[in-house]
mmCIF file of C-alpha atoms in Angstrom:
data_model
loop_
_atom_site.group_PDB
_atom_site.id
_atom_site.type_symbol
_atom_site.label_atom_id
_atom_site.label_comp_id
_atom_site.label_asym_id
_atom_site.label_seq_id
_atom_site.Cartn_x
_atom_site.Cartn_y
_atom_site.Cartn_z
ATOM 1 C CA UNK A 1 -181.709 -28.137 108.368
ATOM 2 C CA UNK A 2 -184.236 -30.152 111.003
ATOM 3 C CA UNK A 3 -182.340 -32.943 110.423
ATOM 4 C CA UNK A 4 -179.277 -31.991 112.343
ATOM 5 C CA UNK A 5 -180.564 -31.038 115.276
ATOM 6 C CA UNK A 6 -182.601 -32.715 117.628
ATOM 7 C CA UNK A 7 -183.575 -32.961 121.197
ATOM 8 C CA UNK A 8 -184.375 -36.110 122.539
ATOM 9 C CA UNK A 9 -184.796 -39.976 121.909
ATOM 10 C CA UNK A 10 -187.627 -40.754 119.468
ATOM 11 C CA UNK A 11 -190.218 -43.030 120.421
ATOM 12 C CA UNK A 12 -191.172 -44.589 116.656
ATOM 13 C CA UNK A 13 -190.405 -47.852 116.352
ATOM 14 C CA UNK A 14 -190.030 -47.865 112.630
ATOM 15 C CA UNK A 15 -186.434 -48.715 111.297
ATOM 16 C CA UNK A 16 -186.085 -45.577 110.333
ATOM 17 C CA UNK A 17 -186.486 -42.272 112.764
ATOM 18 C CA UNK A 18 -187.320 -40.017 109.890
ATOM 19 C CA UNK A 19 -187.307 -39.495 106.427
ATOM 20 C CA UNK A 20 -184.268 -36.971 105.084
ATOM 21 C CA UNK A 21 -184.527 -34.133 103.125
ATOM 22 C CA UNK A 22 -181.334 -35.355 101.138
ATOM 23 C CA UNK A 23 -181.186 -38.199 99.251
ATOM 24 C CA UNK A 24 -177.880 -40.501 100.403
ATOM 25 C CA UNK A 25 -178.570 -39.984 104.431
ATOM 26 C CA UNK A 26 -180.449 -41.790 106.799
ATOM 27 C CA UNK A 27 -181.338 -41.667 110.412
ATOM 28 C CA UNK A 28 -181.708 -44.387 113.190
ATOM 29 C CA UNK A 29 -184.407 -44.554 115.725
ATOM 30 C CA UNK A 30 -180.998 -44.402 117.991
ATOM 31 C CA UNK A 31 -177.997 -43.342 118.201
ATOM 32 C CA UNK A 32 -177.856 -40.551 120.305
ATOM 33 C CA UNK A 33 -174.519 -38.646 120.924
ATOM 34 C CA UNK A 34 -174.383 -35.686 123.233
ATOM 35 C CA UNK A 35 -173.478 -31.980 121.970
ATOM 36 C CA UNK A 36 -173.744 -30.227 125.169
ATOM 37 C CA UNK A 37 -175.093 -29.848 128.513
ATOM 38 C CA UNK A 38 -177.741 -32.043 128.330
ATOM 39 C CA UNK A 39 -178.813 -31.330 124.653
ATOM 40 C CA UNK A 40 -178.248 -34.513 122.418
ATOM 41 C CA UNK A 41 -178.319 -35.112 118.504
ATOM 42 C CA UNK A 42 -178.898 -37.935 116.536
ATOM 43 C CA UNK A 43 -175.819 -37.895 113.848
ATOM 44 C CA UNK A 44 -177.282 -38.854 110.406
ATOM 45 C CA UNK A 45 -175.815 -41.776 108.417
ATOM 46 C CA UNK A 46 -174.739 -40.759 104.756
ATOM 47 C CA UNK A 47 -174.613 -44.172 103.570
ATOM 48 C CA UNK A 48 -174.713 -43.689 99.593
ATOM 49 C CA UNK A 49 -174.882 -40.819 96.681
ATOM 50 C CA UNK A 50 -175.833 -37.094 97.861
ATOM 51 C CA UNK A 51 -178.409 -35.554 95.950
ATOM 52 C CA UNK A 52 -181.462 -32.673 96.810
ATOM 53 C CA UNK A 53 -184.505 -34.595 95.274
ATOM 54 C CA UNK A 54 -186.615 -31.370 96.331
ATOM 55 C CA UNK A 55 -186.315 -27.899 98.150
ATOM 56 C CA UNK A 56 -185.290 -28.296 101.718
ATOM 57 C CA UNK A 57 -186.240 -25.006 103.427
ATOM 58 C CA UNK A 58 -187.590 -22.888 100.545
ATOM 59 C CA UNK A 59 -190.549 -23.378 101.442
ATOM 60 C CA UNK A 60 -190.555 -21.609 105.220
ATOM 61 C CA UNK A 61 -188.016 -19.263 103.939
ATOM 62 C CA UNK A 62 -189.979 -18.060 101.893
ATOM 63 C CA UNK A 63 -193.418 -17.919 103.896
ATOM 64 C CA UNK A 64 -191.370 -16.216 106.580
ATOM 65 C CA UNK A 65 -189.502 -13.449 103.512
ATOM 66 C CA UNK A 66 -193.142 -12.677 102.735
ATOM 67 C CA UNK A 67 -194.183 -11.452 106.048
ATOM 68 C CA UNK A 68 -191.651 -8.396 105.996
ATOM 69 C CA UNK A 69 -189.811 -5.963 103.668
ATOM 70 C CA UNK A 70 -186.514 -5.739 105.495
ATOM 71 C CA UNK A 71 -184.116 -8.206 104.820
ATOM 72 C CA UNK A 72 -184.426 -11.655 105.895
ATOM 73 C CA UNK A 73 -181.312 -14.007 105.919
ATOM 74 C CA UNK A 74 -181.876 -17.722 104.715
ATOM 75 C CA UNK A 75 -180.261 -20.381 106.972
ATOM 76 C CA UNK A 76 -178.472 -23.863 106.068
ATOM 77 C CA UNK A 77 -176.325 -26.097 107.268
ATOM 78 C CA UNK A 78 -172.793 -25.829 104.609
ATOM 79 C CA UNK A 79 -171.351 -29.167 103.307
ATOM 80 C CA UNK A 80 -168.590 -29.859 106.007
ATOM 81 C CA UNK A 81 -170.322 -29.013 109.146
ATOM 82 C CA UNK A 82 -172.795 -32.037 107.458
ATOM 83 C CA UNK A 83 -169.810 -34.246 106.483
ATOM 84 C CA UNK A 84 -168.597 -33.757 110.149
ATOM 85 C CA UNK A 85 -171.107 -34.233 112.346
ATOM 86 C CA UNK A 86 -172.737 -37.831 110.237
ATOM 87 C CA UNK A 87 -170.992 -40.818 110.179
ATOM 88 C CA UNK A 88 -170.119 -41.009 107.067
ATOM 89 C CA UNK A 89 -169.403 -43.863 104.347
ATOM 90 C CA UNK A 90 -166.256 -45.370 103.921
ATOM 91 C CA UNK A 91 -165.891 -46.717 100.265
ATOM 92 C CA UNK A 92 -165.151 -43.159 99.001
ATOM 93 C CA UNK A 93 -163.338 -40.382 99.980
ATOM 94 C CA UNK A 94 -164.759 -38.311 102.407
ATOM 95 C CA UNK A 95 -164.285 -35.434 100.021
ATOM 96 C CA UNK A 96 -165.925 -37.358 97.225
ATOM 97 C CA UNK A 97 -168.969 -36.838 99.834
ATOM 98 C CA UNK A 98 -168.426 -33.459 100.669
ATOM 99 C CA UNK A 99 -168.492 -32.565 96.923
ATOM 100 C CA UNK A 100 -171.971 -34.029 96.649
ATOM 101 C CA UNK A 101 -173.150 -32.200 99.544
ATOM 102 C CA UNK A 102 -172.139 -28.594 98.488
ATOM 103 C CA UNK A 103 -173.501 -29.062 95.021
ATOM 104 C CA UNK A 104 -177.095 -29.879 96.795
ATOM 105 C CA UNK A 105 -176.810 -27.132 98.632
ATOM 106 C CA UNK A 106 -175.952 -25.001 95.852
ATOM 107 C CA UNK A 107 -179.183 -25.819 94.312
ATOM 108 C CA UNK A 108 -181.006 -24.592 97.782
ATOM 109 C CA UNK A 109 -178.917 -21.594 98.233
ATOM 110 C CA UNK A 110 -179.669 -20.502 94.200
ATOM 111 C CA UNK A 111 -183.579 -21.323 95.180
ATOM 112 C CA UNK A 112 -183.620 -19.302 97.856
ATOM 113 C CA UNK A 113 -182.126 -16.208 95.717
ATOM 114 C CA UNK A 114 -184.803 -16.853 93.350
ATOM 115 C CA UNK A 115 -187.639 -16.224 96.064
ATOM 116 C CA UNK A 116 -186.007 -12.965 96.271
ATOM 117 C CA UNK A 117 -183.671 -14.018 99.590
ATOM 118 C CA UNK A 118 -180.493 -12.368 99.165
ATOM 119 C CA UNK A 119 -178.723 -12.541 102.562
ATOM 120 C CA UNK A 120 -178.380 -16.210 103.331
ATOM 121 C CA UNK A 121 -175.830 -18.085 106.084
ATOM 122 C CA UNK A 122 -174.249 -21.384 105.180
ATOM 123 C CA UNK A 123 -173.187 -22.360 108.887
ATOM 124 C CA UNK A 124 -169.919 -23.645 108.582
ATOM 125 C CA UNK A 125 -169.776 -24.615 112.349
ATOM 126 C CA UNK A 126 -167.454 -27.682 112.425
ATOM 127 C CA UNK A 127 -164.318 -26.450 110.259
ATOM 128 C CA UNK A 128 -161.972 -25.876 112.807
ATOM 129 C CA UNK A 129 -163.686 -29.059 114.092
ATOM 130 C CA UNK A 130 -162.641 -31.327 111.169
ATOM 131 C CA UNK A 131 -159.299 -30.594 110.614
ATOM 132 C CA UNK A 132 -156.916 -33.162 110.976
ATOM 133 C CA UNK A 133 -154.631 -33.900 114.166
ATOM 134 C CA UNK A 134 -151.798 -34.849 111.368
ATOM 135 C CA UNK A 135 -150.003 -31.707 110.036
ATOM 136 C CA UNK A 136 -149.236 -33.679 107.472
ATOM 137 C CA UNK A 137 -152.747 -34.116 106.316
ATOM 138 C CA UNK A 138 -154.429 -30.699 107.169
ATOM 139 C CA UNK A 139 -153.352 -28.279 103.645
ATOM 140 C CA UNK A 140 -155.255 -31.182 101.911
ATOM 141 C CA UNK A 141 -158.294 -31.179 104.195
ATOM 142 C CA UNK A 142 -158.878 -27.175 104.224
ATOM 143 C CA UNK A 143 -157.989 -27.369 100.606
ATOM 144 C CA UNK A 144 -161.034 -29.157 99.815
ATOM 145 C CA UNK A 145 -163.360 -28.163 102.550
ATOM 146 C CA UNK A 146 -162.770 -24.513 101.626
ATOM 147 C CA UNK A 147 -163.555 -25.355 97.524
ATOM 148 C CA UNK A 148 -166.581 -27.288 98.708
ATOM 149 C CA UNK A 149 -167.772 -23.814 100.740
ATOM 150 C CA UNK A 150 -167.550 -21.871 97.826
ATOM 151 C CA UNK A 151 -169.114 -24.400 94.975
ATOM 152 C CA UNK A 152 -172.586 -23.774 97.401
ATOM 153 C CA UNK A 153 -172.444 -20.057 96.831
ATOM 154 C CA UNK A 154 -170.709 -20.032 93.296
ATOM 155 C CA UNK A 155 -173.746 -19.590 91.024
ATOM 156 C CA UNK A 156 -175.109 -16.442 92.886
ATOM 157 C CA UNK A 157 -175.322 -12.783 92.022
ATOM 158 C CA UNK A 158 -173.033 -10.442 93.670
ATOM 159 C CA UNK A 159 -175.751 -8.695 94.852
ATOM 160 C CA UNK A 160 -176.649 -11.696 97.541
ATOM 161 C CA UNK A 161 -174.378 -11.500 100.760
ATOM 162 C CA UNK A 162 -173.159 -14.688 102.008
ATOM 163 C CA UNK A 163 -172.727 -15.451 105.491
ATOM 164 C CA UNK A 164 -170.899 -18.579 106.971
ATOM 165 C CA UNK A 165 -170.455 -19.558 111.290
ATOM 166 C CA UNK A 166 -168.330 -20.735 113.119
ATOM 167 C CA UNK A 167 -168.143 -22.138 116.978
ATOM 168 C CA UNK A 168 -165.616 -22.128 119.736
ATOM 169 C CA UNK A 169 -162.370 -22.010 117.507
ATOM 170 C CA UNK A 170 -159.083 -20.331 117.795
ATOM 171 C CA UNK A 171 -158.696 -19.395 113.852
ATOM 172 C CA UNK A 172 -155.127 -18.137 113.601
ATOM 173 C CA UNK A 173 -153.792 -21.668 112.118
ATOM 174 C CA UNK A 174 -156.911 -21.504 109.359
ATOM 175 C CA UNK A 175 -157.496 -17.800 109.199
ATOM 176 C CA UNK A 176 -156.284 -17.568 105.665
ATOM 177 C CA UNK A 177 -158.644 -20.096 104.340
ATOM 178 C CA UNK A 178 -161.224 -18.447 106.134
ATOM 179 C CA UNK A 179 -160.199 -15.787 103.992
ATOM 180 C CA UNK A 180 -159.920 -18.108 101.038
ATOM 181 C CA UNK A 181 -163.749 -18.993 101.744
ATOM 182 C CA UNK A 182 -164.546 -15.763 100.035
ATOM 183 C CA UNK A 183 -167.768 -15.333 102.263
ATOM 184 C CA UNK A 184 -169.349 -11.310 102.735
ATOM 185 C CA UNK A 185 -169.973 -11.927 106.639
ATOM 186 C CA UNK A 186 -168.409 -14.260 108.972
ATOM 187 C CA UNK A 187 -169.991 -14.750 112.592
ATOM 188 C CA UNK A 188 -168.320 -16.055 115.432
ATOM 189 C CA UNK A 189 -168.518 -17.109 118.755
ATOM 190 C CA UNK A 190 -167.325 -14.249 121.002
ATOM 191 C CA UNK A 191 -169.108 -13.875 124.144
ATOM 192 C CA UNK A 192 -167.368 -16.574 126.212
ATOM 193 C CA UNK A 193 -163.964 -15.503 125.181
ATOM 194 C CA UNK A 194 -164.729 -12.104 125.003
ATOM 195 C CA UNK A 195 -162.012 -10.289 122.244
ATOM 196 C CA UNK A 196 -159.294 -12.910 122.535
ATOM 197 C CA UNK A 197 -160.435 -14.298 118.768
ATOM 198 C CA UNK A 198 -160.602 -10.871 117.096
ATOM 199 C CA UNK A 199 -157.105 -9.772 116.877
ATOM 200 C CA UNK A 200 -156.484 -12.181 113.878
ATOM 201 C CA UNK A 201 -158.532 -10.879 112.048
ATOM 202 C CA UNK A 202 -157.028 -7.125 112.753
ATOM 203 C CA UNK A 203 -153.300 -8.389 113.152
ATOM 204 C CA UNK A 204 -152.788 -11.885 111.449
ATOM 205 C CA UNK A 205 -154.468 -11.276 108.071
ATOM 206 C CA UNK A 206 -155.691 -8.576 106.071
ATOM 207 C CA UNK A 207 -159.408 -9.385 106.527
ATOM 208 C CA UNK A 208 -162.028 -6.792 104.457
ATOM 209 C CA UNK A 209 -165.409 -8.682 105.066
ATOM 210 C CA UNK A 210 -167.661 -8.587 107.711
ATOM 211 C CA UNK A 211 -167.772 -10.148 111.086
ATOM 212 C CA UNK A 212 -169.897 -10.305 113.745
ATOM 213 C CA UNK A 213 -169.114 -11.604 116.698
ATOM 214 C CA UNK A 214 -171.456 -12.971 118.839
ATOM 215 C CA UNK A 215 -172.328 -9.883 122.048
ATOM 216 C CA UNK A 216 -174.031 -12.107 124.249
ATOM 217 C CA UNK A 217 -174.522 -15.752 125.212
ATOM 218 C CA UNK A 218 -177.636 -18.194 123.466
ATOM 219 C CA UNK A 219 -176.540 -20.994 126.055
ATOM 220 C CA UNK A 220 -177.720 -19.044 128.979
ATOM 221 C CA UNK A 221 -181.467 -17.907 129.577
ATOM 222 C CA UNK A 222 -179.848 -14.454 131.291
ATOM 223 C CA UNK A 223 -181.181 -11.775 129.299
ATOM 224 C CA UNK A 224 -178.326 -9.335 128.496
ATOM 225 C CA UNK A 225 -179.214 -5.705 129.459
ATOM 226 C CA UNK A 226 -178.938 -2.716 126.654
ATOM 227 C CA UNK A 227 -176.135 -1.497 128.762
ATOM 228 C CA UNK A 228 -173.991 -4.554 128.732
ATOM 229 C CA UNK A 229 -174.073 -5.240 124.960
ATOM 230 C CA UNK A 230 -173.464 -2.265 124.310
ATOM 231 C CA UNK A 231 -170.070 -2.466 126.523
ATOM 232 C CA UNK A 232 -169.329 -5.038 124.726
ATOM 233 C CA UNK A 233 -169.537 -3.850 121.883
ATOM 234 C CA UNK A 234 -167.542 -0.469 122.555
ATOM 235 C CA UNK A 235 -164.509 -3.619 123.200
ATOM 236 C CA UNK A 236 -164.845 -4.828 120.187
ATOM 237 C CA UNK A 237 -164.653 -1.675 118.398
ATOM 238 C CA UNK A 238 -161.371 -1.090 120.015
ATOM 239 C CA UNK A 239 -159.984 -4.549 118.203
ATOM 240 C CA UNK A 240 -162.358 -3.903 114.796
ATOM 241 C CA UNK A 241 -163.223 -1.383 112.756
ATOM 242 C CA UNK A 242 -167.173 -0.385 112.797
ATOM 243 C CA UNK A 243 -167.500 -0.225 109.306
ATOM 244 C CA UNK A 244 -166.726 -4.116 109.227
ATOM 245 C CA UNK A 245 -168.451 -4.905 112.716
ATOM 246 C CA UNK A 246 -171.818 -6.717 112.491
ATOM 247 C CA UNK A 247 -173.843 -7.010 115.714
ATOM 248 C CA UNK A 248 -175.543 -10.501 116.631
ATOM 249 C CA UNK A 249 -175.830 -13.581 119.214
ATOM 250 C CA UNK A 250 -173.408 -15.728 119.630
ATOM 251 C CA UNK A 251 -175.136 -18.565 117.627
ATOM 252 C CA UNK A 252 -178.712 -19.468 117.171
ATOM 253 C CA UNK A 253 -181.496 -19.353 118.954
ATOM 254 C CA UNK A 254 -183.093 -22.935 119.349
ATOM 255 C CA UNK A 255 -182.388 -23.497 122.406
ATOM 256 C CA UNK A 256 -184.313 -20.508 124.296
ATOM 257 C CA UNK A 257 -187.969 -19.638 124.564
ATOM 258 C CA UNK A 258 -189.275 -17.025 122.911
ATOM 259 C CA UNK A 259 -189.565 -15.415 126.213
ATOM 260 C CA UNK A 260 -186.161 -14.951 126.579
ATOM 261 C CA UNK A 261 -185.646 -14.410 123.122
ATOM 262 C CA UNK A 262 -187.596 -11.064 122.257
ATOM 263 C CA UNK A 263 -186.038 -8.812 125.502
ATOM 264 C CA UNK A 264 -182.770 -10.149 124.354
ATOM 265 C CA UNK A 265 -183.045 -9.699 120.671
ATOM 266 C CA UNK A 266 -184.982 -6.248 121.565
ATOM 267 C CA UNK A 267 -181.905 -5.333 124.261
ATOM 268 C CA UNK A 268 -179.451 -5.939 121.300
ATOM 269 C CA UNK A 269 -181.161 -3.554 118.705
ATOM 270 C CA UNK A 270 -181.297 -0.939 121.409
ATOM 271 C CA UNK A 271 -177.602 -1.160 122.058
ATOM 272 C CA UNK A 272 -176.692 -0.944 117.998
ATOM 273 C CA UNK A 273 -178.661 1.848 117.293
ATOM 274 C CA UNK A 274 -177.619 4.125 120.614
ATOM 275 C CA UNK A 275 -174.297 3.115 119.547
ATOM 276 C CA UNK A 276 -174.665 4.137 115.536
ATOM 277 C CA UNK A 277 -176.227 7.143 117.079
ATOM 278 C CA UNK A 278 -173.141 8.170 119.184
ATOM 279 C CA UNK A 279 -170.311 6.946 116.222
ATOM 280 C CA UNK A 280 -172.486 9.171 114.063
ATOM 281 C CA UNK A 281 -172.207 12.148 116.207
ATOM 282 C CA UNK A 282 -168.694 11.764 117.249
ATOM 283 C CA UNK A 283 -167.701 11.807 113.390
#
C-alpha cells in the first residue's frame, strides 16, 4: 500500500498530506519518523472505524497480471504490520482495530483472486516487532495478531498460495504461531545474518511450507554476481530442504533503481536455474 511508505517531507500545505485508501486513517502534512538510513515514513493516524470503501491495488495488479502469463504475486500490507507502524486510537482495543483492518483486507485479497491473481503476499513485516516486552502479555498479543492474519486470507480457494514477510527477527520464541499463521510461503530476511534464522525452522518446529529466504541484500546498490547467490544458496540447502526452498531478495525493491534492479533480479534467475539444473542431475 502507497500509503505506508514514503520518502520525504511533503510540501502541500493542506491539513491533510493525502487522502487514504482506507476509510478510519489519516495522514499529516508532518510527522516524519525515520525507518532507516536516511529513508523516512510518515506513520498514518487510524483515528476512527476501518473500512475499504473501494479497491486499493486491484487496479495495478491487475494491469500489471495482464501483461504476462506466468504467475504474478499480488502485494499488501497484512493488518498488524498496519496496526504497528500508525499511531493508533486509544478508545478501543488495539485488537478491536486490527480486526477491522484484516477484514478490509480480506475484501482486497478475495478481489485480487477474482482478477485471476492467485499468488498474493500479505507482508507481515512488524510481528516480531509488536510483541509485547511483558511475558505476561505476549500469548494474548500473538493470539490475536495471528487470527487477524488468517481472517485476510480465509475466504480464498486452496488453489491461491499465500505468502506473508517478515524483517530482521529471531523467530524461535514465535515460530509456532508462525506456524499457526497457516500461510503457503513465508519470506525472510536472510542475507545479513546469513543461515543463523533457518535452523528453527529445520530443528525447532516441524515446518512443511515454503520459505524463502532472502539471497542477497535490497539495502545495498551492489549487484550480487550469479556466482555468489548461488553460494548462498548451496548454504541454505545444507540447513533446508530444496523442495521447501524458495529463492528471492531479501525484501522489496523500492528502494533501488531499476538499474540495479534488472542485473540483480537477472543474476538471481541465473543462479536458480544452474542450480535446479545440477539438483536435477545429481538425483
Amino acid at each position: 500500500m502507497d500509503q505506508m511508505d514514503r520518502t520525504g517531507p511533503n510540501k502541500n500545505k493542506s491539513k491533510w498530506a493525502k487522502l487514504p485508501s482506507l476509510s478510519g486513517f489519516a495522514f499529516a502534512v508532518n510527522g516524519w519518523v525515520q525507518s532507516y538510513g536516511s529513508h523516512c515514513v510518515q506513520p498514518p493516524i487510524i483515528y476512527g472505524d476501518v473500512s475499504r470503501p473501494k479497491p486499493m491495488t486491484f487496479f495495478w495488479s491487475s494491469i500489471a497480471h495482464s501483461f504476462t502469463k506466468r504467475p504474478m504475486k499480488g502485494m499488501l500490507t497484512g493488518t498488524f504490520t498496519i496496526l504497528n507502524w500508525s499511531f493508533v486510537r486509544n478508545d478501543q482495543h488495539r485488537f478491536e482495530t486490527c480486526y477491522q483492518i484484516a477484514l478490509a483486507i480480506k475484501d482486497e485479497v478475495e478481489d485480487l483472486e477474482k482478477a485471476g491473481i492467485t499468488v498474493i503476499q500479505i507482508d507481515e513485516a512488524a510481528l516480531r516487532e509488536g510483541l509485547p516486552l511483558r511475558k505476561s502479555d505476549q500469548a494474548f498479543y500473538l493470539n490475536w495478531a495471528v487470527h487477524s492474519f488468517r481472517i485476510t486470507n480465509c475466504g480464498v480457494h486452496d488453489t491461491t498460495q499465500i505468502h506473508t514477510h517478515m524483517c530482521y527477527s529471531h523467530f524461535n520464541d514465535i515460530i509456532h504461531s508462525i506456524v499457526d499463521m497457516d500461510a503457503d510461503v513465508i519470506t525472510i530476511e536472510n542475507s545479513r545474518s546469513d543461515e543463523k534464522l533457518l535452523s528453527v525452522f529445520r530443528d525447532g518446529v516441524k515446518y512443511g511450507a515454503g520459505i524463502g529466504p532472502g539471497v542477497y541484500d535490497i539495502h545495498s546498490p551492489r549487484i550480487p554476481s550469479t556466482e555468489e547467490i548461488a553460494d548462498r544458496i548451496n548454504k541454505m540447502l545444507a540447513v533446508l530442504e530444496s523442495k521447501i526452498l524458495c529463492v528471492n531478495p531479501d525484501c522489496g525493491l523500492k528502494t533501488r533503481k531499476y538499474s540495479e534492479v534488472k542485473p540483480a533480479l537477472s543474476n538471481m534467475v541465473a543462479a536458480a536455474k544452474f542450480l535446479r539444473t545440477q539438483l536435477a542431475s545429481a538425483k
